[in-house]
GROMACS .gro file of N, CA and C in nm:
model
  111
    1MET      N    1   7.787   8.650  11.549
    1MET     CA    2   7.971   8.622  11.601
    1MET      C    3   7.878   8.530  11.706
    2ASP      N    4   7.945   8.364  11.675
    2ASP     CA    5   7.965   8.266  11.731
    2ASP      C    6   8.103   8.174  11.803
    3ILE      N    7   8.094   8.174  11.948
    3ILE     CA    8   8.187   8.194  12.004
    3ILE      C    9   8.221   8.050  12.065
    4ILE      N   10   8.127   7.941  12.010
    4ILE     CA   11   8.189   7.782  11.996
    4ILE      C   12   8.273   7.729  11.872
    5THR      N   13   8.213   7.817  11.768
    5THR     CA   14   8.255   7.731  11.638
    5THR      C   15   8.249   7.909  11.588
    6PRO      N   16   8.375   7.935  11.594
    6PRO     CA   17   8.437   8.062  11.484
    6PRO      C   18   8.517   8.033  11.371
    7LEU      N   19   8.423   8.077  11.307
    7LEU     CA   20   8.475   8.115  11.090
    7LEU      C   21   8.618   8.066  11.067
    8ARG      N   22   8.664   8.211  11.146
    8ARG     CA   23   8.784   8.223  11.180
    8ARG      C   24   8.892   8.140  11.285
    9SER      N   25   9.020   8.098  11.358
    9SER     CA   26   9.095   8.036  11.402
    9SER      C   27   9.144   8.196  11.501
   10PRO      N   28   9.029   8.194  11.624
   10PRO     CA   29   9.099   8.278  11.692
   10PRO      C   30   9.235   8.296  11.783
   11SER      N   31   9.303   8.385  11.778
   11SER     CA   32   9.394   8.322  11.903
   11SER      C   33   9.365   8.280  12.041
   12GLU      N   34   9.485   8.267  12.087
   12GLU     CA   35   9.486   8.177  12.264
   12GLU      C   36   9.405   8.320  12.344
   13ARG      N   37   9.461   8.377  12.278
   13ARG     CA   38   9.421   8.553  12.407
   13ARG      C   39   9.255   8.596  12.410
   14GLU      N   40   9.181   8.631  12.208
   14GLU     CA   41   9.077   8.644  12.201
   14GLU      C   42   9.012   8.521  12.180
   15TYR      N   43   8.979   8.367  12.191
   15TYR     CA   44   9.007   8.294  12.279
   15TYR      C   45   8.930   8.271  12.452
   16ARG      N   46   9.019   8.332  12.522
   16ARG     CA   47   9.012   8.340  12.605
   16ARG      C   48   8.902   8.448  12.664
   17THR      N   49   8.943   8.581  12.587
   17THR     CA   50   8.840   8.699  12.571
   17THR      C   51   8.753   8.665  12.609
   18LEU      N   52   8.719   8.618  12.487
   18LEU     CA   53   8.551   8.597  12.416
   18LEU      C   54   8.494   8.432  12.547
   19THR      N   55   8.545   8.366  12.536
   19THR     CA   56   8.511   8.303  12.653
   19THR      C   57   8.519   8.337  12.812
   20ALA      N   58   8.561   8.416  12.869
   20ALA     CA   59   8.578   8.427  12.948
   20ALA      C   60   8.459   8.578  12.997
   21ILE      N   61   8.486   8.741  12.831
   21ILE     CA   62   8.320   8.745  12.886
   21ILE      C   63   8.187   8.645  12.909
   22ALA      N   64   8.140   8.552  12.789
   22ALA     CA   65   8.006   8.499  12.755
   22ALA      C   66   8.023   8.413  12.941
   23GLY      N   67   8.117   8.386  12.974
   23GLY     CA   68   8.101   8.285  13.122
   23GLY      C   69   8.061   8.449  13.237
   24LEU      N   70   8.112   8.534  13.206
   24LEU     CA   71   8.037   8.669  13.286
   24LEU      C   72   7.900   8.678  13.284
   25PHE      N   73   7.873   8.662  13.140
   25PHE     CA   74   7.741   8.712  13.083
   25PHE      C   75   7.629   8.560  13.151
   26LEU      N   76   7.693   8.494  13.139
   26LEU     CA   77   7.609   8.342  13.202
   26LEU      C   78   7.605   8.312  13.343
   27PHE      N   79   7.721   8.404  13.392
   27PHE     CA   80   7.733   8.412  13.577
   27PHE      C   81   7.598   8.498  13.578
   28ASN      N   82   7.597   8.643  13.573
   28ASN     CA   83   7.532   8.736  13.563
   28ASN      C   84   7.373   8.689  13.511
   29ASN      N   85   7.409   8.594  13.396
   29ASN     CA   86   7.237   8.573  13.468
   29ASN      C   87   7.165   8.486  13.548
   30GLU      N   88   7.288   8.354  13.582
   30GLU     CA   89   7.193   8.313  13.651
   30GLU      C   90   7.146   8.322  13.829
   31GLY      N   91   7.274   8.473  13.811
   31GLY     CA   92   7.250   8.562  13.947
   31GLY      C   93   7.133   8.643  13.963
   32THR      N   94   7.064   8.646  13.817
   32THR     CA   95   7.009   8.783  13.821
   32THR      C   96   6.863   8.658  13.851
   33SER      N   97   6.868   8.531  13.785
   33SER     CA   98   6.769   8.429  13.765
   33SER      C   99   6.779   8.399  13.933
   34HIS      N  100   6.841   8.421  14.001
   34HIS     CA  101   6.803   8.354  14.136
   34HIS      C  102   6.786   8.359  14.222
   35ALA      N  103   6.807   8.571  14.200
   35ALA     CA  104   6.777   8.709  14.272
   35ALA      C  105   6.653   8.648  14.272
   36ASN      N  106   6.602   8.685  14.133
   36ASN     CA  107   6.468   8.717  14.132
   36ASN      C  108   6.442   8.593  14.142
   37GLY      N  109   6.413   8.491  14.210
   37GLY     CA  110   6.296   8.410  14.274
   37GLY      C  111   6.249   8.308  14.152
   0.00000   0.00000   0.00000
């Protein structure tokens, strides 16, 4: 699954959901990296 360039055209709701999930993963990764020092 490629969130940036999906093979099919996602609906607005699906796109927002995927970007939100991706954002949460990125945010969590940032948090853990900073927590680890």
